[in-house]
Amino acid sequence: MLARIREHLTASAPFDRVHHENQKKDEAGQSFQVIEHPTSYSLIDLFRQALESVNGSCTIVADEAEAASSLKQVIELNQLHRIAISDSPIVGRLMQQVEGTAEVLSNAEPEALFNCDGGITGAQWAIAETGTLVLETKSERHRLVSLVPAMHIAILAGARIFGTMPEALAAVSTAGELSRTVTFITGPSRTSDIELTLAIGVHGPARLHVIVIDDVKQTV
Amino acid sequence: MDLHTQTTETFDENARRALIDPQLRSALRKLTVTFGERRAQAIASVDDWEGLRERARSIKDETLAHLDKYLADFADKAERAGAQIHWADDGQDVCRLIIRLLQERNAKQVVKSKSMATEEIHLNAALEAAGITPVETDLGEWIIQLAHETPSHIVVPAIHKSKKQIADLFVEKLGIEPTDDVDKLTSAARRILRQRFAEADAGISGVNFGVAETGSILILENEGNIRLTTGLPKIHIALMGIEKVIPRFADLDVFLKLLPRSGTGQRLTAYQSIITGTKKSRGDEGPEEVHIILMDNGRSRMLGHPVTRQSLACIRCGACLNACPVYQQIGGHAYGSVYPGPIGAVITPQLIGIKKAAQLPYASSLCGACREVCPVKIDIPELLLHLRAQIAEGTAITTEAPQRKALESFAFRMYAFAWSRPWLYELGGRVLRVLQRPAVREGRIGKVGKLMSKVLPPLGAWTAWRDARPLAPQSFREMWRADNPPRG
């Protein structure tokens, strides 16, 4: 196939010359501006606003102790009974502090996941501009826990929030080996396949809550 | 309407039927208005949309000019990461390969996420013939699979169906309680498809972008079915057209800004999965085998000329469909191809042969709306003209072409003769002004249309649906002469 591709590209060469002469040449690789954020907002606030605009919710806490109590509240408020957790260390630590009636499954098999109503994971990075969580398989087994249960709760460190996509892409691709799977999550699962009417929670979770631990008081 | 009789060759008839379907027309109005508005809002959130389009196009041009190199890089990197790469010349090759992979692993049930490439090669029919059950899991694709129909839009495939029709379909096929609630219909789909996911032996997906630098594939979605399809079953097979490769990982940023905004008017879709090879260790999540099939199926041919090559820059966002005044009126099925709208009118003839789709390049008023909205700046009107030229030059001959050609060239010779002689041009005007008098009614020429279709049938196609404006009582030249008497 590569030979055929080369053959067609070679055949195109004379046409290309004419085409190029007729067309004024574009400045290749022209630079474009990155969106300037209002400087009065912190990245955490921007993240929360963007997340809320895509039907997610967010609590911002100061430390792990607060995160644990917030997590307990979220679990109770949403009446979660069976919760699957990822193998992320922070999730494990927090869940030890959360005492409740919910059954907690770590390392759940897919069959068991289908019967869970909550899934808790960490998030390695986030993007403020779009309210996006970035999860890497090399850090935690997140793929099904964050997807199959009806509610996904994610724990995120505030210092891990980037402003924009290019920074997140650089972070996942330059820090050592690229994960087998990198998942970008922006709000709960959605569809508008029926008469363009928005329905939340089709194959993935219907609810997404992020607990941000504001470990650095950074502003843009 | 029986969709299976609608082919590229019956476009004219398909379009006529679509035009008298009020439900389709109202669905199309809603779709094209809503998506048009959402897109406009979404692109306003980018500072330099034009610059972004330029960037995207120059990345695509760079890739296509060295496609052999980037494909080889991609294959090499993906293999090193543990994926298995397969090369397929055409659709039959792909179907045979997938069936072999599935049969060798005794896979009987497969879940599929939305992939236009698999629609292009009619993979489902081939799987069924081989005794394998494919289940579409994208809500829209599943609806049309249940209804035994084909997609009418590349982003929202079931847009031609009303909520009522979908509810009736679910009642009939799935035995749910009658409802007109979209949330109830959606949760019925969730419940039933979860069962299919749990049973599935393999998952088949498409690919939005393949990164040469890392061997990664990226797939975008909103529902979560792609994450399940690529994450749950033991085997993942991804079908990727050879034009989907991009050079660098960082290039993803440009396309992640352009594609959701152009497609659904979102700043970002709910999920992107970037998959690089297969499990690194036993404890890792995900399928044990990942197969990536690189499919040509007529694409490499398009590399052979700069005008046709730009067809391969398409990222399948569907923006040109929504913007096209022809698509807005007739919808997707009339095109008789899995790729409808302006991009379909240029891709389909190149994929299946111009003889089989000779009407499609004419399904456009060349207004340029498609070129305006295209996130990768494909000059679709230029492509349409290029294909029309091929048809007119007889590279492709339709059944009616010879007669039309003779008549057309006669008409154009007469036109050239008269228009290059001022005295004849003016005389013609005067004569026509006298001749038109009996035909003018309320400032329009009406009856001539019907008469014309009897006297000169080819011209009747034009006049039968249009009232001509009569010539003005005085021509511009006459007015000019009256105001500017010759000096001396």
XYZ file of C-alpha atoms in Angstrom:
708
model
C 0.000 0.000 0.000
C 2.855 2.367 0.806
C 4.193 1.821 -2.702
C 0.837 2.780 -4.150
C 0.735 5.893 -1.998
C 4.194 6.896 -3.229
C 3.178 6.259 -6.813
C 0.127 8.552 -6.539
C 2.118 11.236 -4.761
C 4.750 11.128 -7.501
C 2.042 11.338 -10.150
C 0.706 14.428 -8.432
C 4.020 16.283 -8.425
C 3.584 18.151 -11.744
C 0.031 19.189 -10.802
C 1.324 20.342 -7.445
C 3.813 22.719 -9.048
C 1.060 24.362 -11.109
C -1.244 24.409 -8.115
C 1.340 26.069 -5.934
C 2.085 28.748 -8.514
C -1.599 29.547 -8.852
C -2.132 29.744 -5.151
C -0.465 32.243 -2.939
C 1.369 30.251 -0.407
C 0.033 30.136 3.122
C 2.375 31.037 5.906
C 2.837 27.535 7.242
C 2.769 27.055 10.968
C 1.336 30.538 11.511
C 1.120 31.169 15.223
C -2.240 31.710 16.849
C -3.185 33.185 20.152
C -4.091 31.224 23.228
C -7.141 32.475 25.093
C -6.299 34.943 27.825
C -8.077 34.158 31.040
C -9.425 36.887 33.257
C -6.600 37.262 35.752
C -8.902 37.724 38.725
C -10.006 34.089 38.602
C -7.946 31.255 39.910
C -7.607 28.182 37.737
C -9.682 26.269 40.283
C -12.587 28.705 39.934
C -12.340 28.589 36.169
C -12.334 24.814 36.301
C -15.423 24.775 38.492
C -17.313 27.193 36.253
C -16.511 25.215 33.124
C -17.427 21.927 34.799
C -20.751 23.311 36.013
C -21.539 24.557 32.516
C -21.413 20.934 31.293
C -23.654 19.590 34.088
C -20.883 18.502 36.458
C -20.575 19.633 40.066
C -17.589 20.534 42.191
C -16.558 21.118 45.806
C -13.324 22.860 46.697
C -11.707 21.833 49.965
C -8.524 22.865 51.769
C -6.979 19.505 52.697
C -7.466 15.746 52.822
C -9.449 15.817 56.057
C -11.962 18.181 54.505
C -11.947 16.109 51.336
C -12.903 13.028 53.340
C -15.837 14.716 55.006
C -16.944 16.224 51.703
C -16.729 12.793 50.117
C -18.872 11.309 52.890
C -21.449 14.027 52.327
C -21.552 13.460 48.578
C -21.989 9.710 49.084
C -24.846 10.231 51.536
C -26.520 12.961 49.550
C -26.553 10.808 46.423
C -27.569 7.715 48.378
C -24.811 5.557 46.999
C -24.953 1.993 48.305
C -22.284 0.128 46.356
C -19.168 2.001 45.467
C -16.262 0.860 43.328
C -12.945 2.588 43.935
C -9.857 2.776 41.765
C -6.397 1.824 43.010
C -5.360 5.463 43.381
C -3.558 6.004 46.737
C -5.455 9.192 47.572
C -8.803 7.514 47.002
C -7.743 4.666 49.291
C -6.619 7.089 52.013
C -9.830 9.105 51.862
C -12.082 6.068 51.892
C -10.423 4.868 55.088
C -11.637 8.051 56.737
C -15.133 7.775 55.280
C -17.284 5.668 57.499
C -20.653 4.867 56.131
C -23.138 2.227 55.257
C -22.096 1.961 51.596
C -20.376 -1.213 50.485
C -16.945 -0.460 48.998
C -15.340 -2.593 46.303
C -11.743 -2.195 45.312
C -10.430 -4.006 42.228
C -13.991 -4.855 41.178
C -14.443 -7.218 38.252
C -16.514 -5.845 35.357
C -19.547 -7.942 36.357
C -19.503 -6.469 39.871
C -19.082 -2.949 38.481
C -22.377 -3.233 36.652
C -24.068 -3.445 40.064
C -22.338 -0.422 41.581
C -24.058 2.954 41.782
C -20.903 4.945 42.472
C -17.319 4.964 41.240
C -14.482 6.945 42.836
C -11.195 7.716 41.101
C -8.452 10.265 41.260
C -7.567 12.493 38.324
C -3.992 13.107 37.298
C -4.577 16.422 35.574
C -7.362 18.809 34.668
C -8.013 21.583 32.172
C -9.636 24.745 33.537
C -10.795 26.166 30.218
C -13.120 23.252 29.488
C -13.674 21.689 32.934
C -11.929 18.529 31.792
C -10.443 15.740 33.928
C -7.434 13.849 32.564
C -6.906 10.281 33.789
C -3.939 8.064 32.943
C -3.881 4.285 33.239
C -0.239 4.326 34.308
C -1.302 6.104 37.514
C -4.503 4.236 38.271
C -6.946 1.686 36.919
C -9.671 4.168 36.134
C -11.266 3.146 32.875
C -14.316 1.221 34.033
C -14.662 2.618 37.582
C -15.087 6.117 36.165
C -17.484 4.921 33.472
C -19.808 2.093 34.460
C -21.457 3.226 37.758
C -24.233 5.831 37.537
C -22.192 8.384 39.457
C -18.513 9.221 39.112
C -16.690 11.062 41.886
C -13.144 12.255 41.181
C -10.526 13.592 43.588
C -8.261 16.224 42.071
C -5.320 18.202 43.409
C -5.700 21.900 42.653
C -2.048 22.213 41.642
C -2.700 19.748 38.828
C -5.099 22.042 36.978
C -3.757 23.520 33.741
C -5.288 26.417 31.920
C -5.547 24.875 28.485
C -5.393 21.679 26.443
C -1.823 21.993 25.036
C -0.374 21.908 28.560
C -2.341 18.772 29.398
C -1.278 17.084 26.160
C 2.339 17.926 26.946
C 2.004 16.584 30.490
C 0.646 13.181 29.454
C 3.090 12.709 26.593
C 6.360 13.972 28.045
C 6.400 12.631 31.613
C 7.914 9.248 30.780
C 5.991 6.622 28.847
C 2.587 7.454 27.440
C -0.163 5.559 29.298
C -1.882 2.737 27.503
C -5.024 4.828 27.794
C -5.433 8.498 28.584
C -9.043 9.467 29.207
C -10.344 13.029 28.982
C -13.646 13.518 30.814
C -15.726 16.669 30.421
C -18.984 16.378 32.325
C -21.317 13.388 32.559
C -22.203 11.122 29.634
C -24.675 12.701 27.226
C -26.496 12.253 23.938
C -28.780 14.266 21.693
C -29.459 11.495 19.207
C -33.248 11.671 19.660
C -34.611 14.874 18.109
C -31.508 16.701 19.386
C -32.956 16.596 22.900
C -30.179 16.470 25.490
C -30.269 13.355 27.672
C -27.691 13.004 30.432
C -26.287 9.620 31.373
C -26.621 7.326 28.388
C -23.801 4.758 28.577
C -21.619 6.435 31.175
C -22.399 8.153 34.476
C -25.335 10.549 34.752
C -23.649 12.480 37.559
C -20.075 13.710 37.869
C -18.765 15.319 41.024
C -15.201 16.549 41.464
C -13.617 17.281 44.836
C -10.708 19.680 44.346
C -8.128 19.797 47.115
C -6.836 23.352 46.973
C -3.312 22.533 48.127
C -1.784 25.633 46.602
C -3.495 28.980 46.594
C -2.377 29.744 43.107
C -3.843 32.272 40.729
C -3.198 32.776 37.060
C -40.029 5.210 1.934
C -37.861 2.208 1.196
C -34.322 3.307 1.892
C -32.752 0.311 0.244
C -33.875 1.386 -3.220
C -32.173 4.777 -2.815
C -28.787 4.694 -4.467
C -26.352 7.267 -5.769
C -27.709 6.569 -9.223
C -31.278 7.540 -8.340
C -30.340 10.834 -6.685
C -32.800 12.922 -8.661
C -35.739 10.748 -7.715
C -34.544 10.402 -4.084
C -34.383 14.166 -3.753
C -37.881 14.620 -5.146
C -39.245 12.117 -2.646
C -37.439 13.783 0.248
C -38.863 17.169 -0.721
C -42.453 15.987 -0.232
C -41.777 14.405 3.181
C -42.967 16.994 5.732
C -41.607 15.150 8.777
C -38.146 14.908 7.242
C -38.247 18.570 6.298
C -39.108 19.646 9.823
C -36.407 17.384 11.335
C -33.861 18.867 8.924
C -34.913 22.407 9.726
C -34.463 21.749 13.430
C -31.100 20.035 12.897
C -29.543 22.574 10.594
C -30.761 25.612 12.531
C -29.757 24.205 15.935
C -26.331 22.947 14.859
C -25.689 26.130 12.886
C -26.390 28.301 15.945
C -24.446 26.085 18.347
C -21.467 26.070 16.030
C -21.503 29.849 15.720
C -21.528 30.207 19.510
C -18.792 27.637 19.977
C -16.388 29.138 17.466
C -16.845 32.532 19.112
C -15.055 31.062 22.158
C -11.865 30.743 20.103
C -9.823 33.877 19.593
C -8.372 33.130 16.217
C -10.658 30.658 14.478
C -9.203 31.474 11.068
C -5.669 30.898 12.277
C -6.730 27.601 13.760
C -8.257 26.465 10.462
C -5.070 27.436 8.639
C -3.006 25.477 11.141
C -5.198 22.407 10.784
C -5.045 22.525 7.015
C -1.291 22.961 6.902
C -0.884 19.973 9.252
C -3.139 17.887 7.000
C -1.334 19.060 3.843
C 2.013 18.227 5.369
C 0.781 14.767 6.366
C -0.795 13.969 3.016
C 2.264 15.099 1.065
C 4.319 12.520 2.987
C 1.589 10.040 3.818
C 3.828 7.025 3.154
C 6.316 8.191 5.771
C 3.765 9.122 8.428
C 1.813 5.890 7.972
C 4.974 3.825 8.267
C 5.929 5.765 11.421
C 2.475 5.301 12.885
C 2.474 1.567 12.183
C 5.943 1.163 13.634
C 5.188 3.058 16.855
C 1.831 1.377 17.361
C 3.391 -2.063 16.913
C 6.144 -1.260 19.377
C 3.463 -0.292 21.888
C 1.852 -3.687 21.394
C -0.914 -3.055 18.863
C -1.188 -5.291 15.814
C -1.250 -3.418 12.525
C -3.039 -4.706 9.426
C -3.058 -3.149 5.962
C -6.231 -3.466 3.892
C -6.571 -2.414 0.258
C -10.348 -2.304 0.131
C -13.572 -2.966 1.982
C -13.641 -6.648 1.113
C -10.159 -7.034 2.541
C -11.246 -5.374 5.773
C -14.371 -7.531 6.125
C -12.433 -10.737 5.442
C -9.739 -9.749 7.918
C -12.144 -8.837 10.726
C -14.159 -12.024 10.200
C -10.961 -14.077 10.316
C -9.752 -12.350 13.496
C -13.125 -12.935 15.160
C -13.538 -16.540 13.999
C -10.022 -17.490 15.114
C -10.964 -16.291 18.598
C -14.393 -17.864 18.459
C -16.034 -14.455 18.888
C -19.739 -14.523 18.092
C -21.027 -11.270 19.574
C -19.401 -7.929 18.902
C -20.220 -4.456 20.116
C -19.537 -1.579 17.748
C -19.140 2.115 18.287
C -20.032 4.582 15.561
C -17.634 4.381 12.641
C -18.348 5.823 9.216
C -15.522 3.683 7.816
C -17.353 0.492 8.832
C -20.564 1.904 7.304
C -18.616 2.661 4.118
C -17.635 -0.986 3.692
C -20.946 -2.468 4.943
C -19.190 -4.396 7.667
C -22.356 -5.328 9.570
C -23.841 -7.176 6.616
C -20.580 -9.080 6.128
C -20.401 -10.012 9.822
C -23.997 -11.213 9.844
C -23.380 -13.325 6.752
C -20.499 -14.945 8.629
C -22.710 -15.756 11.605
C -21.370 -12.981 13.852
C -23.824 -10.624 15.578
C -22.760 -6.958 15.503
C -24.532 -4.615 17.925
C -24.296 -0.880 17.310
C -23.986 0.890 20.661
C -24.132 4.572 19.758
C -27.754 5.462 20.506
C -28.450 6.888 17.057
C -26.690 4.024 15.256
C -28.534 1.474 17.400
C -31.877 3.065 16.544
C -31.210 2.788 12.828
C -29.857 -0.725 13.223
C -33.112 -1.745 14.959
C -35.069 -0.056 12.159
C -32.894 -1.651 9.418
C -32.062 1.767 8.024
C -28.895 3.672 7.184
C -27.442 6.843 8.773
C -28.736 10.124 7.357
C -26.108 12.331 9.008
C -22.515 11.545 9.938
C -22.797 12.986 13.464
C -26.447 12.367 14.376
C -27.313 9.295 12.303
C -30.981 8.942 13.302
C -31.903 12.588 12.891
C -34.515 11.720 10.246
C -36.600 9.815 12.809
C -39.058 11.494 15.157
C -39.249 10.750 18.858
C -42.618 9.113 18.202
C -41.149 6.816 15.544
C -38.301 5.865 17.872
C -40.706 5.208 20.747
C -42.867 3.001 18.482
C -39.744 1.166 17.331
C -38.648 0.526 20.939
C -42.156 -0.684 21.882
C -42.193 -3.074 18.931
C -38.607 -4.382 19.087
C -37.785 -4.152 22.783
C -41.179 -4.479 24.403
C -40.874 -1.312 26.492
C -43.904 0.601 27.773
C -45.046 3.305 25.351
C -43.503 6.670 26.281
C -42.741 10.028 24.737
C -40.018 10.822 27.233
C -36.503 11.023 25.765
C -34.905 10.201 29.124
C -36.982 7.016 29.395
C -36.060 5.982 25.865
C -32.399 6.668 26.607
C -32.421 4.681 29.838
C -34.101 1.751 28.073
C -31.206 1.825 25.609
C -28.691 1.993 28.462
C -30.252 -1.011 30.211
C -30.443 -3.240 27.135
C -27.085 -2.279 25.669
C -25.315 -2.917 28.991
C -26.348 -6.526 28.572
C -24.809 -6.547 25.103
C -21.592 -5.009 26.413
C -21.361 -7.624 29.140
C -21.790 -10.473 26.634
C -19.539 -9.076 23.915
C -16.499 -11.069 22.767
C -14.960 -8.150 20.889
C -15.334 -4.424 20.328
C -15.038 -2.674 16.962
C -14.448 1.067 16.790
C -13.412 3.722 14.332
C -10.545 6.190 14.783
C -10.641 9.985 14.690
C -6.897 10.608 14.713
C -3.830 8.386 14.590
C -0.630 9.987 15.878
C 2.499 9.028 13.921
C 4.840 10.227 16.660
C 3.457 7.869 19.324
C 1.332 5.256 17.515
C -1.692 6.425 19.511
C -5.287 6.534 18.324
C -7.736 9.114 19.609
C -11.504 8.650 19.572
C -14.039 11.300 20.588
C -17.577 10.763 21.852
C -20.307 11.947 24.198
C -22.120 8.809 25.285
C -19.441 6.557 26.782
C -20.162 3.661 24.447
C -16.771 4.038 22.782
C -15.040 3.776 26.141
C -17.015 0.606 26.828
C -16.418 -0.815 23.345
C -12.669 -0.233 23.554
C -12.320 -1.038 27.247
C -14.513 -3.968 28.171
C -14.182 -6.844 25.654
C -10.965 -8.881 25.384
C -10.311 -7.788 21.816
C -10.458 -4.306 20.350
C -10.414 -3.861 16.582
C -10.064 -0.286 15.316
C -10.732 0.544 11.671
C -8.782 3.576 10.501
C -8.831 5.190 7.066
C -5.267 5.960 5.971
C -6.080 9.691 5.943
C -6.610 9.773 9.722
C -2.934 9.974 10.591
C -1.433 13.230 11.918
C 2.280 13.807 12.596
C 2.659 14.880 16.219
C 0.922 14.311 19.550
C 0.765 18.088 20.135
C -1.183 18.465 16.862
C -4.158 16.903 18.640
C -4.802 20.252 20.310
C -5.696 21.925 17.020
C -8.108 19.193 16.012
C -9.662 18.906 19.470
C -10.502 22.593 19.209
C -11.939 22.312 15.705
C -13.819 19.023 15.593
C -16.285 19.309 18.532
C -17.048 22.942 17.767
C -17.717 22.182 14.103
C -19.578 18.938 14.695
C -21.928 19.476 17.613
C -21.082 23.009 18.676
C -19.410 21.783 21.872
C -16.146 23.178 23.186
C -15.143 19.594 23.856
C -17.109 16.356 23.681
C -17.670 14.508 26.958
C -14.937 11.918 26.347
C -11.706 11.490 24.442
C -9.841 8.210 24.689
C -6.208 8.163 23.646
C -5.175 4.541 23.246
C -1.530 3.601 22.736
C -0.906 -0.066 22.097
C -2.036 -2.720 24.499
C -1.608 -3.746 28.145
C 1.833 -3.223 29.595
C 1.336 -5.812 32.333
C -1.237 -8.402 33.377
C -2.654 -6.091 36.021
C -3.355 -3.378 33.452
C -6.876 -2.591 32.429
C -8.255 -2.990 28.956
C -8.371 -5.541 26.141
C -5.653 -8.128 25.669
C -5.371 -7.539 21.944
C -5.606 -4.321 19.993
C -5.782 -4.544 16.205
C -5.572 -1.442 14.067
C -6.609 -1.866 10.445
C -5.277 0.742 8.025
C -7.740 0.926 5.159
C -7.160 2.399 1.708
C -10.436 1.611 -0.155
C -9.927 4.233 -2.854
C -8.200 6.842 -0.710
C -4.663 6.608 -2.101
C -6.070 7.411 -5.571
C -7.115 10.830 -4.272
C -3.465 11.647 -3.528
C -2.750 11.876 -7.242
C -3.878 15.488 -7.722
C -3.766 18.470 -5.345
C -7.459 19.229 -5.898
C -8.659 15.727 -5.100
C -6.062 15.237 -2.365
C -7.761 17.793 -0.135
C -10.726 15.396 0.164
C -8.468 13.422 2.502
C -8.160 16.357 4.904
C -11.798 15.822 5.990
C -12.219 15.139 9.711
C -15.900 14.084 9.367
C -17.410 16.850 11.477
C -20.586 17.221 9.413
C -20.538 21.044 9.449
C -20.831 21.223 5.654
C -23.983 19.081 5.774
C -25.669 21.465 8.202
C -24.642 24.525 6.193
C -25.597 23.191 2.748
C -28.836 24.535 1.237
C -29.218 21.252 -0.667
C -28.713 18.984 2.367
C -31.019 21.271 4.366
C -33.827 20.437 1.956
C -33.292 16.769 1.120
C -31.362 15.247 4.039
C -28.821 12.471 3.927
C -30.574 9.446 2.474
C -31.188 11.079 -0.891
C -27.444 11.018 -1.590
C -27.635 7.209 -1.561
C -24.228 7.046 0.115
C -22.967 6.782 3.686
C -21.296 10.152 3.124
C -24.024 12.692 2.328
C -23.976 16.467 1.887
C -21.263 18.474 0.152
C -18.376 16.321 1.395
C -20.337 13.213 0.369
C -20.912 14.693 -3.076
C -17.148 14.896 -3.572
C -15.978 11.814 -1.666
C -18.577 9.327 -2.876
C -17.807 9.644 -6.610
C -14.100 9.259 -5.847
C -14.669 6.220 -3.648
C -17.192 4.265 -5.698
C -16.345 5.610 -9.148
C -17.672 8.690 -10.834
C -19.882 6.700 -13.199
C -21.953 5.375 -10.340
C -22.355 8.742 -8.689
C -22.368 11.161 -11.613
C -25.354 13.124 -10.299
C -23.791 13.953 -6.941
C -21.278 16.622 -8.040
C -24.273 18.512 -9.469
C -26.183 18.413 -6.151
C -24.880 21.842 -5.252
C -25.509 25.461 -6.129
C -21.771 26.177 -5.622
C -22.749 28.789 -3.056
C -19.630 28.063 -1.026
C -21.297 27.744 2.408
C -19.524 24.391 2.866
C -16.134 25.966 2.217
C -16.914 28.719 4.712
C -17.650 26.327 7.584
C -15.099 23.602 6.831
C -12.680 23.460 9.786
C -9.870 22.234 7.529
C -10.661 24.639 4.698
C -11.453 22.068 2.038
C -12.421 23.935 -1.123
C -15.473 21.778 -1.818
C -16.786 23.956 -4.700
C -13.399 23.606 -6.409
C -13.632 19.847 -5.969
C -17.192 19.768 -7.298
C -16.094 21.654 -10.416
C -13.102 19.360 -10.827
C -15.389 16.329 -10.764
C -17.928 17.994 -13.054
C -15.125 18.677 -15.509
C -14.173 15.010 -15.442
C -17.773 14.080 -16.182
C -18.116 16.662 -18.976
C -14.831 15.654 -20.568
C -16.181 12.156 -20.793
C -13.884 10.581 -18.258
C -17.193 9.318 -17.001
C -20.134 8.830 -19.317
C -23.658 8.514 -18.064
C -26.484 7.102 -20.169
C -27.905 10.504 -21.053
C -24.598 12.251 -21.480
C -23.946 12.008 -25.247
C -27.191 13.718 -26.296
C -26.940 16.324 -23.565
C -23.353 17.018 -24.494
C -24.140 17.636 -28.163
C -27.035 19.923 -27.329
C -25.095 21.704 -24.639
C -22.093 22.410 -26.806
C -24.386 23.625 -29.614
C -26.114 25.978 -27.178
C -22.810 27.294 -25.874
C -21.476 27.844 -29.416
C -24.571 29.902 -30.266
C -24.188 31.800 -27.022
C -20.551 32.587 -27.756
C -21.388 33.631 -31.325
C -24.100 36.096 -30.249
C -22.401 37.482 -27.187
C -19.173 38.275 -29.015
C -21.013 40.449 -31.580
C -22.525 43.596 -30.015
C -24.953 44.242 -32.878
C -26.338 40.713 -32.689
C -26.561 40.891 -28.910
C -28.574 44.115 -29.087
C -30.786 42.846 -31.871
C -31.478 39.710 -29.856
C -32.530 41.813 -26.896
C -34.942 43.845 -28.959
C -36.487 40.806 -30.563
C -36.907 39.016 -27.246
C -38.546 42.069 -25.681
C -41.237 41.921 -28.345
C -41.571 38.151 -28.193
C -41.934 38.019 -24.397
C -44.933 40.366 -24.304
C -47.728 37.779 -24.493
C -46.027 35.635 -21.809
C -45.588 38.308 -19.110
C -48.052 37.999 -16.212
C -47.685 40.190 -13.127
C -44.097 41.012 -13.927
C -43.025 37.380 -14.442
C -42.781 34.959 -17.302
C -44.690 31.906 -16.169
C -46.128 29.838 -18.975
C -42.971 29.535 -21.005
C -41.645 27.069 -18.460
C -44.177 24.432 -19.336
C -43.949 25.189 -23.016
C -40.168 24.921 -22.871
C -40.275 21.464 -21.352
C -42.221 20.343 -24.440
C -40.129 22.123 -27.039
C -36.664 21.707 -25.503
C -36.868 19.139 -22.694
C -33.320 19.666 -21.367
C -34.055 23.350 -20.785
C -37.401 22.433 -19.275
C -35.573 21.040 -16.267
C -34.531 24.582 -15.549
C -37.696 26.485 -16.454
C -40.254 24.054 -15.043
C -39.550 25.228 -11.486
C -38.561 28.820 -12.031
C -40.406 31.934 -13.228
C -38.152 34.077 -15.360
C -38.012 37.854 -14.941
C -38.962 39.607 -18.178
C -36.371 41.784 -19.909
C -36.545 45.450 -18.890
C -38.230 47.842 -21.367
C -34.888 49.514 -21.996
C -31.465 47.863 -22.022
C -28.499 49.292 -20.129
C -26.762 50.118 -23.362
C -29.792 52.067 -24.568
C -29.991 53.968 -21.281
C -26.276 54.741 -21.461
C -26.521 56.062 -24.990
C -29.516 58.242 -24.063
C -27.613 59.801 -21.135
C -24.269 60.108 -22.897
C -24.873 61.307 -26.445
C -21.846 60.778 -28.659
C -19.639 63.864 -28.740
C -18.681 65.827 -31.758
